[in-house]
XYZ file of C-alpha atoms in Angstrom:
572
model
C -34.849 5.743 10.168
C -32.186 6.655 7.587
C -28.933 4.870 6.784
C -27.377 7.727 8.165
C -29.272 7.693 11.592
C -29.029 3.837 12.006
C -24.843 4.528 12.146
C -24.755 7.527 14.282
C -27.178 4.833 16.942
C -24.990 1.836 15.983
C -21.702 4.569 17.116
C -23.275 5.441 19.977
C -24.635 2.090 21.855
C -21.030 0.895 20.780
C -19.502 3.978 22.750
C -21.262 3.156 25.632
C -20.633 -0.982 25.916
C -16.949 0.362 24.904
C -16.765 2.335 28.320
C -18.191 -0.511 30.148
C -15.296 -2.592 32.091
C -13.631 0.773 33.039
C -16.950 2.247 34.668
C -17.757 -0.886 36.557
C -13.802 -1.258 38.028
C -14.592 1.918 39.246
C -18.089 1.650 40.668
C -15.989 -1.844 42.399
C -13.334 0.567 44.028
C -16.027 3.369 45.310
C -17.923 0.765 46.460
C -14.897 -0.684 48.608
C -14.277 2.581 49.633
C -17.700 3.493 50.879
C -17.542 0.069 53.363
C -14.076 0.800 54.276
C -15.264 4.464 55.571
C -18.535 3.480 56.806
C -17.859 0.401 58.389
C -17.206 2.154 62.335
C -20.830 3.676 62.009
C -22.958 1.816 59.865
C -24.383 -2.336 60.658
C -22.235 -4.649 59.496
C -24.829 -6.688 57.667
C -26.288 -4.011 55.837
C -22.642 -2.606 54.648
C -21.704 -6.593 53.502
C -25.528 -6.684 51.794
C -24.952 -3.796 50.231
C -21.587 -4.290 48.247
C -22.593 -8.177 47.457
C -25.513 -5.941 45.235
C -23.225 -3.649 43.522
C -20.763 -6.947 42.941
C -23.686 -8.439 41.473
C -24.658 -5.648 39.317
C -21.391 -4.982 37.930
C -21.190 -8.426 37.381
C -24.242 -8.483 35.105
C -23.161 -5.129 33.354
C -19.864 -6.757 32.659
C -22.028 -10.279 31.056
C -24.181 -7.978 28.993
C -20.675 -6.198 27.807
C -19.592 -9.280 26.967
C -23.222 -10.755 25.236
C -23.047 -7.013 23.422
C -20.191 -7.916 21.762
C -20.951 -11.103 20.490
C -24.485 -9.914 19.342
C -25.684 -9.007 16.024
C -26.275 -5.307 16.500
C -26.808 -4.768 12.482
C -30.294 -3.649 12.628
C -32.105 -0.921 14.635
C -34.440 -3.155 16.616
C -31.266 -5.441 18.377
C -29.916 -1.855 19.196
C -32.530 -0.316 20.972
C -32.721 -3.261 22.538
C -28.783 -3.571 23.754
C -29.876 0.335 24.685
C -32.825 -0.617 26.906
C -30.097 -3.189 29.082
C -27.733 -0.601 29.243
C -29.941 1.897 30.844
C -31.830 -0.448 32.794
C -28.176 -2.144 34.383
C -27.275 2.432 34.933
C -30.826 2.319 36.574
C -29.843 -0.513 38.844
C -26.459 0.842 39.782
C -27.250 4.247 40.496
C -30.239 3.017 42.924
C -27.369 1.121 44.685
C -25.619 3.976 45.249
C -28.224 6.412 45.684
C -30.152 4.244 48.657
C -26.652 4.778 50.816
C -27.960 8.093 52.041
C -31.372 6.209 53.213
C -29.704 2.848 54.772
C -25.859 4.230 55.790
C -26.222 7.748 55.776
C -24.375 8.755 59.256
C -26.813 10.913 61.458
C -24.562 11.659 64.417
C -21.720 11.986 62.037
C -20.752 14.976 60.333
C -17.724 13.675 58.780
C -19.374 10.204 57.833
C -22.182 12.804 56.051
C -19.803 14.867 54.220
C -18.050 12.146 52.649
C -20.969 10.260 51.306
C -22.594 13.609 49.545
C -19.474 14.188 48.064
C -18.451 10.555 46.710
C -22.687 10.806 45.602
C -22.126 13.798 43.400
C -19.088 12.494 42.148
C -20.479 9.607 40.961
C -22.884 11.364 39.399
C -20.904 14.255 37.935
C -18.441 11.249 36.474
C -21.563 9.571 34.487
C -22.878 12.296 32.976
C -19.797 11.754 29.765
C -20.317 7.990 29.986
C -24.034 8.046 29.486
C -24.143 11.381 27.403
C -24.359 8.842 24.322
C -27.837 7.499 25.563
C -30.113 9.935 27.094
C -32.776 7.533 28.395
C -29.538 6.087 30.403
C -28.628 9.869 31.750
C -32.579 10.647 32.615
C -32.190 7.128 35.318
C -29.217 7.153 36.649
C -28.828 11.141 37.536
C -32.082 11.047 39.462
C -31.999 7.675 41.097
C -28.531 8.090 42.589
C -28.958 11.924 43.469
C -32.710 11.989 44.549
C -32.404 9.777 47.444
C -29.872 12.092 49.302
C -31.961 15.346 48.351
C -35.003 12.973 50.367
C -32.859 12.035 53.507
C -31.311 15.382 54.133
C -35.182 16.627 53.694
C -36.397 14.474 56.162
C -33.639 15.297 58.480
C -34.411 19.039 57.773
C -37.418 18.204 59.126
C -37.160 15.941 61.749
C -34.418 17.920 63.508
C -35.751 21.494 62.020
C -31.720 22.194 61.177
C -32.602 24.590 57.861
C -29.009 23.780 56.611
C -30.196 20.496 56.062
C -32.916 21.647 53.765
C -30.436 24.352 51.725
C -28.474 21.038 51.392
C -31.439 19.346 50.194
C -31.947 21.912 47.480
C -28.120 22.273 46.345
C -28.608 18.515 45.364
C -31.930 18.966 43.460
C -30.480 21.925 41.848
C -27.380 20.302 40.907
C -29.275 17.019 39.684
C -30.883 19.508 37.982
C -28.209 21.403 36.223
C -26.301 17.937 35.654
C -29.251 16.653 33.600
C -29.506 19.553 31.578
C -25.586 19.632 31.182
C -25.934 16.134 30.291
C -28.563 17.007 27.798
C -26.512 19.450 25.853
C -23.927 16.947 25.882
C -25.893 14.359 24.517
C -26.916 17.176 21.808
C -23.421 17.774 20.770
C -22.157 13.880 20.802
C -24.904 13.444 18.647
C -24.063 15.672 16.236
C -20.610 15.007 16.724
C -21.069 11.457 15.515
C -23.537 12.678 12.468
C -20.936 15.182 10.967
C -18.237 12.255 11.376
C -20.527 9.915 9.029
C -21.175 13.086 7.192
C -17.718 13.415 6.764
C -16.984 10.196 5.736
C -19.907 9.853 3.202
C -18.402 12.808 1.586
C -14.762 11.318 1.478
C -16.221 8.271 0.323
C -17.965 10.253 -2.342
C -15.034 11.881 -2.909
C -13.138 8.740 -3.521
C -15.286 7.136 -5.461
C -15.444 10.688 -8.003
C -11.407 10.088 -7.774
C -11.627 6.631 -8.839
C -14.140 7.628 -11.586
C -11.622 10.453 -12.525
C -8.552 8.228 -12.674
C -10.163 5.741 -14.924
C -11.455 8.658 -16.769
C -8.113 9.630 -17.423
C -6.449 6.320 -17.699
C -9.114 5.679 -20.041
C -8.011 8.792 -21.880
C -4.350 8.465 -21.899
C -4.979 4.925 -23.343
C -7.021 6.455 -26.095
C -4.385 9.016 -26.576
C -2.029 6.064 -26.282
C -3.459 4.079 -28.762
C -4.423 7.167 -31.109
C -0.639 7.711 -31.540
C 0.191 4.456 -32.167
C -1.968 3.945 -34.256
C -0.855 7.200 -36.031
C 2.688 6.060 -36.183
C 1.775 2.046 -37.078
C -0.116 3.707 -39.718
C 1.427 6.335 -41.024
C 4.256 4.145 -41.530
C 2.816 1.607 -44.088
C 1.546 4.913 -45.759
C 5.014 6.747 -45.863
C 6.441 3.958 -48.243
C 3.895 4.749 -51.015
C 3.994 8.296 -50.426
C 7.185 8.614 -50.390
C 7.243 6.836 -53.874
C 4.210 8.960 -55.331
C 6.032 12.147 -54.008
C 9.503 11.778 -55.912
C 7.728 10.065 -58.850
C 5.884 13.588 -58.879
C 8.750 15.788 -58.323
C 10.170 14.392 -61.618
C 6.962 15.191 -63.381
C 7.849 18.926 -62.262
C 10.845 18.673 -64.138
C 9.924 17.516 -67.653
C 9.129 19.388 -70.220
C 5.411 19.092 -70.571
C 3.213 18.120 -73.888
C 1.071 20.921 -74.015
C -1.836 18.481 -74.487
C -0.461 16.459 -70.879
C -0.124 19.473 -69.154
C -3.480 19.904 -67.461
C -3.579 16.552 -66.842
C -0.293 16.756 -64.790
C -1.130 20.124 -63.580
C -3.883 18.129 -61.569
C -2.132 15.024 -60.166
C 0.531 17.480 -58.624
C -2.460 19.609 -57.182
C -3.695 16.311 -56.222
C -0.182 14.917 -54.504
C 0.797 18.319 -53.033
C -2.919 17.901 -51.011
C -2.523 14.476 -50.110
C 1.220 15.264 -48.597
C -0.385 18.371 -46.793
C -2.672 16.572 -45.299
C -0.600 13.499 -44.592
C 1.955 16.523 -43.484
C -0.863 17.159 -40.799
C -1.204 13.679 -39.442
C 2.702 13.476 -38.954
C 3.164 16.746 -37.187
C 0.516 15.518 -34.260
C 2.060 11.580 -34.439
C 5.428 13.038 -34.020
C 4.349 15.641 -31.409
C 2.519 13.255 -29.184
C 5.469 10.776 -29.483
C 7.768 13.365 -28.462
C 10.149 13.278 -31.022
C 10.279 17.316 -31.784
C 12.732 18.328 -29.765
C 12.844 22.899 -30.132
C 16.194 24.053 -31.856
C 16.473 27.412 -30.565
C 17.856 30.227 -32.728
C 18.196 34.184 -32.981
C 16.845 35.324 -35.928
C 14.433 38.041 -37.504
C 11.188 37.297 -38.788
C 11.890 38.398 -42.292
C 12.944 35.187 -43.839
C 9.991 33.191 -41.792
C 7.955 36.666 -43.915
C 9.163 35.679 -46.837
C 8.158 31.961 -47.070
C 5.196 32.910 -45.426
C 4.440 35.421 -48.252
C 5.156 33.049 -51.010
C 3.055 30.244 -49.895
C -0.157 32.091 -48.482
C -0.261 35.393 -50.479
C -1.273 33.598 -53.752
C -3.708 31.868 -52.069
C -5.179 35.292 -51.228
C -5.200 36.534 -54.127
C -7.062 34.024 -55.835
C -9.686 34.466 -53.365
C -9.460 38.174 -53.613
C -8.392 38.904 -49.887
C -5.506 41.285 -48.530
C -2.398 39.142 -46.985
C -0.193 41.402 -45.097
C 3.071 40.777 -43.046
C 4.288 43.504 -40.660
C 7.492 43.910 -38.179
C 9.378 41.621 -40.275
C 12.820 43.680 -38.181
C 11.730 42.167 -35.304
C 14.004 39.730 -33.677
C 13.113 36.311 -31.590
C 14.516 33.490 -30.111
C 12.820 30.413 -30.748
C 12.746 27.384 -33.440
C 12.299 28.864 -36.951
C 10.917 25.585 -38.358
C 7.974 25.052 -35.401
C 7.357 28.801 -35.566
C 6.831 29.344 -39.089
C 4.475 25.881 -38.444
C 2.683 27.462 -36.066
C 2.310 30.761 -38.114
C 1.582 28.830 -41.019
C -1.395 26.805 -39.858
C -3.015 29.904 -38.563
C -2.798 32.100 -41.643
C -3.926 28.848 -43.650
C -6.991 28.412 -40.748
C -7.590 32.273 -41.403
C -7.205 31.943 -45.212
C -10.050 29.362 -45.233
C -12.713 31.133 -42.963
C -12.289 34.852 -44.516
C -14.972 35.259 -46.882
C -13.983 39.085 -47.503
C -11.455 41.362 -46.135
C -8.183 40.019 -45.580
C -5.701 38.194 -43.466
C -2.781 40.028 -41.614
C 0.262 38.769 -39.267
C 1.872 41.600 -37.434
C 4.888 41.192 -34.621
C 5.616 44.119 -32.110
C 8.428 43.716 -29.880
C 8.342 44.461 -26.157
C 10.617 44.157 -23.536
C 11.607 40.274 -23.368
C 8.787 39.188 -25.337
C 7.612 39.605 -29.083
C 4.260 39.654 -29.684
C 2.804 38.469 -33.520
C -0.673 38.446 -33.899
C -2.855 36.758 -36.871
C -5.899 38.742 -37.679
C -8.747 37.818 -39.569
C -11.816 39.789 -40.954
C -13.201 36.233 -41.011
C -16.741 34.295 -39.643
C -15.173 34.256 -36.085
C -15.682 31.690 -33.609
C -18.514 31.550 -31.229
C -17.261 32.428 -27.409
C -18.425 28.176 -26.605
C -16.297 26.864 -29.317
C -12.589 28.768 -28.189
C -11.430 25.479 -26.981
C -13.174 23.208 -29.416
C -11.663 24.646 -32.112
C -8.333 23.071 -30.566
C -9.464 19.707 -30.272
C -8.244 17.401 -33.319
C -10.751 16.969 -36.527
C -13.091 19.707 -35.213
C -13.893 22.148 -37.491
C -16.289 25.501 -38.040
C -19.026 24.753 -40.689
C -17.800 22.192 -42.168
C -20.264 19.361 -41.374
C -19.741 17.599 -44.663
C -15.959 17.225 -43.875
C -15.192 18.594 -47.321
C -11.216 17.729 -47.551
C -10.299 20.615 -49.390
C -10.994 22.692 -45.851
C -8.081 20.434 -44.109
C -8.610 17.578 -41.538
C -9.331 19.968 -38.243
C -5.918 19.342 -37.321
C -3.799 22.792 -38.040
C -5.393 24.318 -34.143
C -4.794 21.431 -32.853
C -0.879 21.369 -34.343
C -0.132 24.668 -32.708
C -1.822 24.384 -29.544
C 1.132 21.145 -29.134
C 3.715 23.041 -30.895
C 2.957 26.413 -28.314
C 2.689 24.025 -25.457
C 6.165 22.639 -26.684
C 7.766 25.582 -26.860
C 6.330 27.320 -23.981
C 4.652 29.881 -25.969
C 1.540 31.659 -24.088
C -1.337 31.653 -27.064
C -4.618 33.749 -27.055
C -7.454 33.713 -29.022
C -10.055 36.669 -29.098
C -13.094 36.332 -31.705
C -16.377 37.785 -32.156
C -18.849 35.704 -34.441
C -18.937 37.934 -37.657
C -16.153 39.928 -36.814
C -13.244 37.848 -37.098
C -10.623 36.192 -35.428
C -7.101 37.247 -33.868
C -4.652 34.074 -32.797
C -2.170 36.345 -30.414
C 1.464 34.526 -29.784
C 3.682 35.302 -27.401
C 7.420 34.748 -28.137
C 10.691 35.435 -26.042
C 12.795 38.370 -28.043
C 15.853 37.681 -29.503
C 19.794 39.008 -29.777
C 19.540 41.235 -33.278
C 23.739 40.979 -32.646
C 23.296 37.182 -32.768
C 20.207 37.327 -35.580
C 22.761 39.432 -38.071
C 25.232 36.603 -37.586
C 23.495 33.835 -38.664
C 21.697 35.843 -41.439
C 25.091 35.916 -42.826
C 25.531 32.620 -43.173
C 25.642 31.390 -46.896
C 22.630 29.617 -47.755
C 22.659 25.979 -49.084
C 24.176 25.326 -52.969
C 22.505 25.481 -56.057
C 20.926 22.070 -57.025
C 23.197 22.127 -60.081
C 26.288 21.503 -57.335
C 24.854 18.002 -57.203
C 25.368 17.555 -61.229
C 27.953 14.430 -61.487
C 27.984 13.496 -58.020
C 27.833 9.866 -56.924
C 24.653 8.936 -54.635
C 24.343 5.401 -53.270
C 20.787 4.607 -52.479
C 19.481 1.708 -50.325
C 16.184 0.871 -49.952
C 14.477 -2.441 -49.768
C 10.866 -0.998 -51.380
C 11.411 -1.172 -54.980
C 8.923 1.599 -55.671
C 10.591 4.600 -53.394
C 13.952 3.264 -54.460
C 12.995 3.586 -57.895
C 11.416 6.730 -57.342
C 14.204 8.092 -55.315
C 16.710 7.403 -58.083
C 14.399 9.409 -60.979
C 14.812 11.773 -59.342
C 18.471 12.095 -58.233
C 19.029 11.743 -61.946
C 17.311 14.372 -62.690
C 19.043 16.216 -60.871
C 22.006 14.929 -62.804
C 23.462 12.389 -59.968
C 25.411 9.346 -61.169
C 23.165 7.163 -58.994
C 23.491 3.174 -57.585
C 20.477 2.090 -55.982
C 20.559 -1.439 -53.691
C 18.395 -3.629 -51.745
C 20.911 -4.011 -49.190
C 24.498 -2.920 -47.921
C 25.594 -6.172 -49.468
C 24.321 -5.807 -52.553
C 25.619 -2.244 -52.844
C 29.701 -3.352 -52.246
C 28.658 -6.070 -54.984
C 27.303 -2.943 -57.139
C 29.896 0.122 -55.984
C 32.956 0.094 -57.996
C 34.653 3.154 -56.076
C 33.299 5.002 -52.725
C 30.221 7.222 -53.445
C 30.089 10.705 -52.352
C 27.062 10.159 -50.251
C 24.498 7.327 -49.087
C 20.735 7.472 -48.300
C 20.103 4.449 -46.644
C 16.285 3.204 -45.327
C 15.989 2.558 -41.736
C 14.417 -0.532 -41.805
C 15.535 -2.929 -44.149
C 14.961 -7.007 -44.918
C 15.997 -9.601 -42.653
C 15.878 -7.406 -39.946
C 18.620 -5.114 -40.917
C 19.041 -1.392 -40.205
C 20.256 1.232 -42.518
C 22.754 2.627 -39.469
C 24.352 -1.246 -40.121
C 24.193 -0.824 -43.617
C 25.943 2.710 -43.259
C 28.278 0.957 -40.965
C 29.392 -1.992 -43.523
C 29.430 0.515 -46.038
C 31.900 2.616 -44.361
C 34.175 0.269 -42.946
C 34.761 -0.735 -46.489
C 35.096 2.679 -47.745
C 36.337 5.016 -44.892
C 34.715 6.438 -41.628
C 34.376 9.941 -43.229
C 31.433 8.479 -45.675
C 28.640 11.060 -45.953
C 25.295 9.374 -45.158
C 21.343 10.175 -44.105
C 18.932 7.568 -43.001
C 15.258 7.517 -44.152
C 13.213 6.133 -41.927
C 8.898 5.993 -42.012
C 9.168 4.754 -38.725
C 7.983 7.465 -35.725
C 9.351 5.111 -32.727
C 11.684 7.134 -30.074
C 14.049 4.591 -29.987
C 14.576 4.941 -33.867
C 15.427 8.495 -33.626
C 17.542 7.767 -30.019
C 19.978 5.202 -32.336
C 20.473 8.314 -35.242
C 21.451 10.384 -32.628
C 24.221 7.974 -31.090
C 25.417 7.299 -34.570
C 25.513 10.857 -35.622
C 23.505 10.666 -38.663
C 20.947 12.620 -39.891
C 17.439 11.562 -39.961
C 14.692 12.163 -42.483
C 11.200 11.185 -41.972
C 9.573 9.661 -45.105
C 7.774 11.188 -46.811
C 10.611 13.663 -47.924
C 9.749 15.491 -50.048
């Protein structure tokens, strides 16, 4: 016998000990009731003999209730066995009652005769429930407390040839008959009853353990995710200090003039630092994404300008590789951040710049309603139907098994799909392998009323409006500050670099025109305290711009409540 089977037994010998007390308090009270309305017509002693037996059986039903439930009743063999009493004690009890039509049944009483058949097939009717759960225990007690009256009114069919005796006779055959097979089909659906219950509850139990697998799966996950960010951002920080230094230490290479013999030589440590700071640019988009530190700035504007920096950064690239790089619907006007947009654009040009062999690349925006669509189509490799999601997932990558840098980290899909989820931006991707790829973007439409306005805003001054303007920079890291002051001079800043707000009032003879303080500082100083000694000794309305390399929300949280603007290292 299965698991399975040995609970649905184990359910229902329980169900029928559990009934036990009740159905012998009530065999007690028919019993009482029987002597009390046969005691005119039938012997005393036989009445008083009688009811001391059904005491006594009740009794021992009641014992083995008892015995049942302080029993072992784990395995099969102690159940059939608990079983076996049961039906034996039924057996017992519904002789008892059955033998009343042979020893007290009434035969000058009509009355007397009526009552007893019907308090006999009520008793029997009322078992059939009760011992539905154990059909051995129906088969006994149906028969032996029934067939004795069917035998009495026989004989008296016979003995005083009365033929309504005999119909009477057959009624409670019949009905024994009908009640068994009731009982039967009861016993049928009880039983199946209690096997879709454990069903049931293996199935929830299943189900709860797959939860509990499921949960840890995704705790599991969202402490990998955890951790992967952290790490990100503990990283990323100790590599934004060095960075940061080799990235203004460059930008003043770009403006010497160059020995001709140098100039190769240079040419390829800016290729190599403008790589390194894309790809480090790639690692800092997802560690500031999943820390939740982009928050959209939402703007009307057309796509023209987002065009032309578009154009200027991907269309060489093109050409070198001999592809066509077109930009259509450039009049077409959105609402949405310009700087996460032109990301997201971005990446996927650069992602369908890398995997076009031939052909060309194109983005194209049609407006429609509420929405603006812009498409990115490539005559590229495509991307087999199995890998559309893959291709989102961070450092995957199409052929590129060698993870050859110069074809990115795997990280620009995986940018945009968190930049579109940010934003709220429905993405689609439809590729056939061979035929290309088209990345389709849907953005809300803008206010061309509102676009035209800020289009006429005057764009930032000329880097020659800095020429003679005094810069105080502090910054504990000797290299960036170093760096960060080569290059302010060359853009012809008079520049005063410190370690510290302290050592910059030693330092400043007069109030500079602007500060760019580090976050984090020595001795566990900020720059937003360094920016507020610094301007309660030279006036609240002191320009000033924190650096930070720092990704922690709490970082950006305290720029916002000061007010100041913050950059994250490295700047370029």
């Amino acid at each position: 016998m299965s698991t399975a089977d040995l609970r649905v037994e184990r359910d229902a010998v329980h169900a029928l000990y559990r009934q036990g007390p009740r159905a012998c308090l009530i065999a007690v009270v028919v019993a009482a009731v029987v002597v009390a309305a046969m005691w005119k017509t039938a012997p005393h002693g036989v009445l008083s003999a009688w009811f001391g037996l059904v005491l006594a059986n009740q009794a021992v039903r009641i014992a083995l209730w008892s015995a049942f439930h302080r029993a072992d009743t784990r395995d099969l063999q102690a159940l059939r066995t608990w079983a076996a009493r049961y039906t034996v004690g039924m057996g017992v009890g519904g002789g008892l009652f059955g033998c009343t039509a042979l020893f007290l049944f009434p035969a000058a009483d009509a009355l007397g005769q009526a009552f007893l058949m019907v308090t006999i097939s009520g008793m029997a009717a009322g078992s059939v429930t009760t011992n539905a759960y154990h059909r051995p225990a129906l088969f006994v007690y149906l028969p032996a407390i029934l067939l004795p009256m069917a035998a009495e009114l026989v004989y008296l069919a016979a003995t005083r040839g009365a033929s309504e005796y005999g119909l009477l006779a057959f009624a409670f055959v019949f009905y024994c008959t009908m009640l068994l097979a009731f009982g039967r089909s009861q016993a049928d659906t009880i039983r199946r009853s209690l096997e879709y219950a454990h069903r049931n509850d293996d199935l929830v139990e299943q189900l709860r353990q797959k939860t509990e697998l499921a949960e840890a799966a995704q705790a599991r996950a969202e402490q990998a995710s955890l951790a992967k960010s952290q790490f990100f951002a503990a990283a990323s920080h100790d590599l934004r200090q060095p960075m940061q230094a080799l990235g203004l230490y460059a930008a003043s290479l770009r403006e010497l003039r160059r020995d001709p013999q140098d100039a190769h030589k240079i040419d390829q440590i800016l290729s190599s630092v403008d790589a390194l700071e894309s790809l480090f640019d790639e690692l800092l988009d997802i560690s500031k994404l999943d820390a939740g530190h982009v928050k959209p700035q939402l703007s009307h504007f057309a796509l023209a300008t987002l065009y032309r920096r578009l154009e200027a950064a991907y269309a060489p690239i093109a050409r070198k590789n001999g592809l066509d790089f077109s930009l259509a619907g450039a009049e077409v006007v959105v609402h949405a951040d310009p700087v996460l947009l032109e990301r997201v654009l971005g990446n996927l040009v650069s992602n369908a710049l890398r995997y076009t062999e031939q052909g060309g690349v194109k983005v194209m925006a049609v407006a429609g309603g509420e929405t603006a669509t812009i498409e990115v189509a490539d005559t590229g490799i495509g991307i087999p139907p199995d890998q559309h999601e893959r291709v989102f997932e961070e450092f995957f990558q199409l052929r590129n098994p060698e993870r050859d840098r110069r074809k990115g980290l795997g990280l620009g899909l995986a940018t945009v799909r968190r930049i579109t989820r940010l934003l709220g931006y429905p993405l689609h991707l439809e590729s056939d392998v061979g035929m290309g790829t088209v990345f389709r973007l849907e953005v809300p439409a803008g206010d061309p009323a509102q676009a035209a306005v800020a289009a006429a805003t005057p764009e930032a001054p000329d880097l020659d409006a800095l020429r003679g303007r005094s810069v105080l920079v502090v910054e504990d890291e000797a290299d960036v500050r170093e760096g960060l002051v080569q290059l302010l001079r060359d853009w012809h800043c008079d520049v005063v670099a410190a370690a510290s707000a302290a050592e910059a009032l030693v330092a400043m003879e007069h109030s500079p025109e602007a500060v760019l303080a580090d976050y984090r500082l020595r001795d566990g100083l900020s720059g937003i305290a360094a920016v507020a000694d610094l301007r309660a000794h030279f006036g609240d309305a002191l320009p000033a711009i924190l650096l930070t390399g720092d990704t922690a929300p709490e970082i950006f949280a305290a720029a916002r409540e000061h007010h100041l603007p913050l950059l994250t290292k490295p700047v370029r």
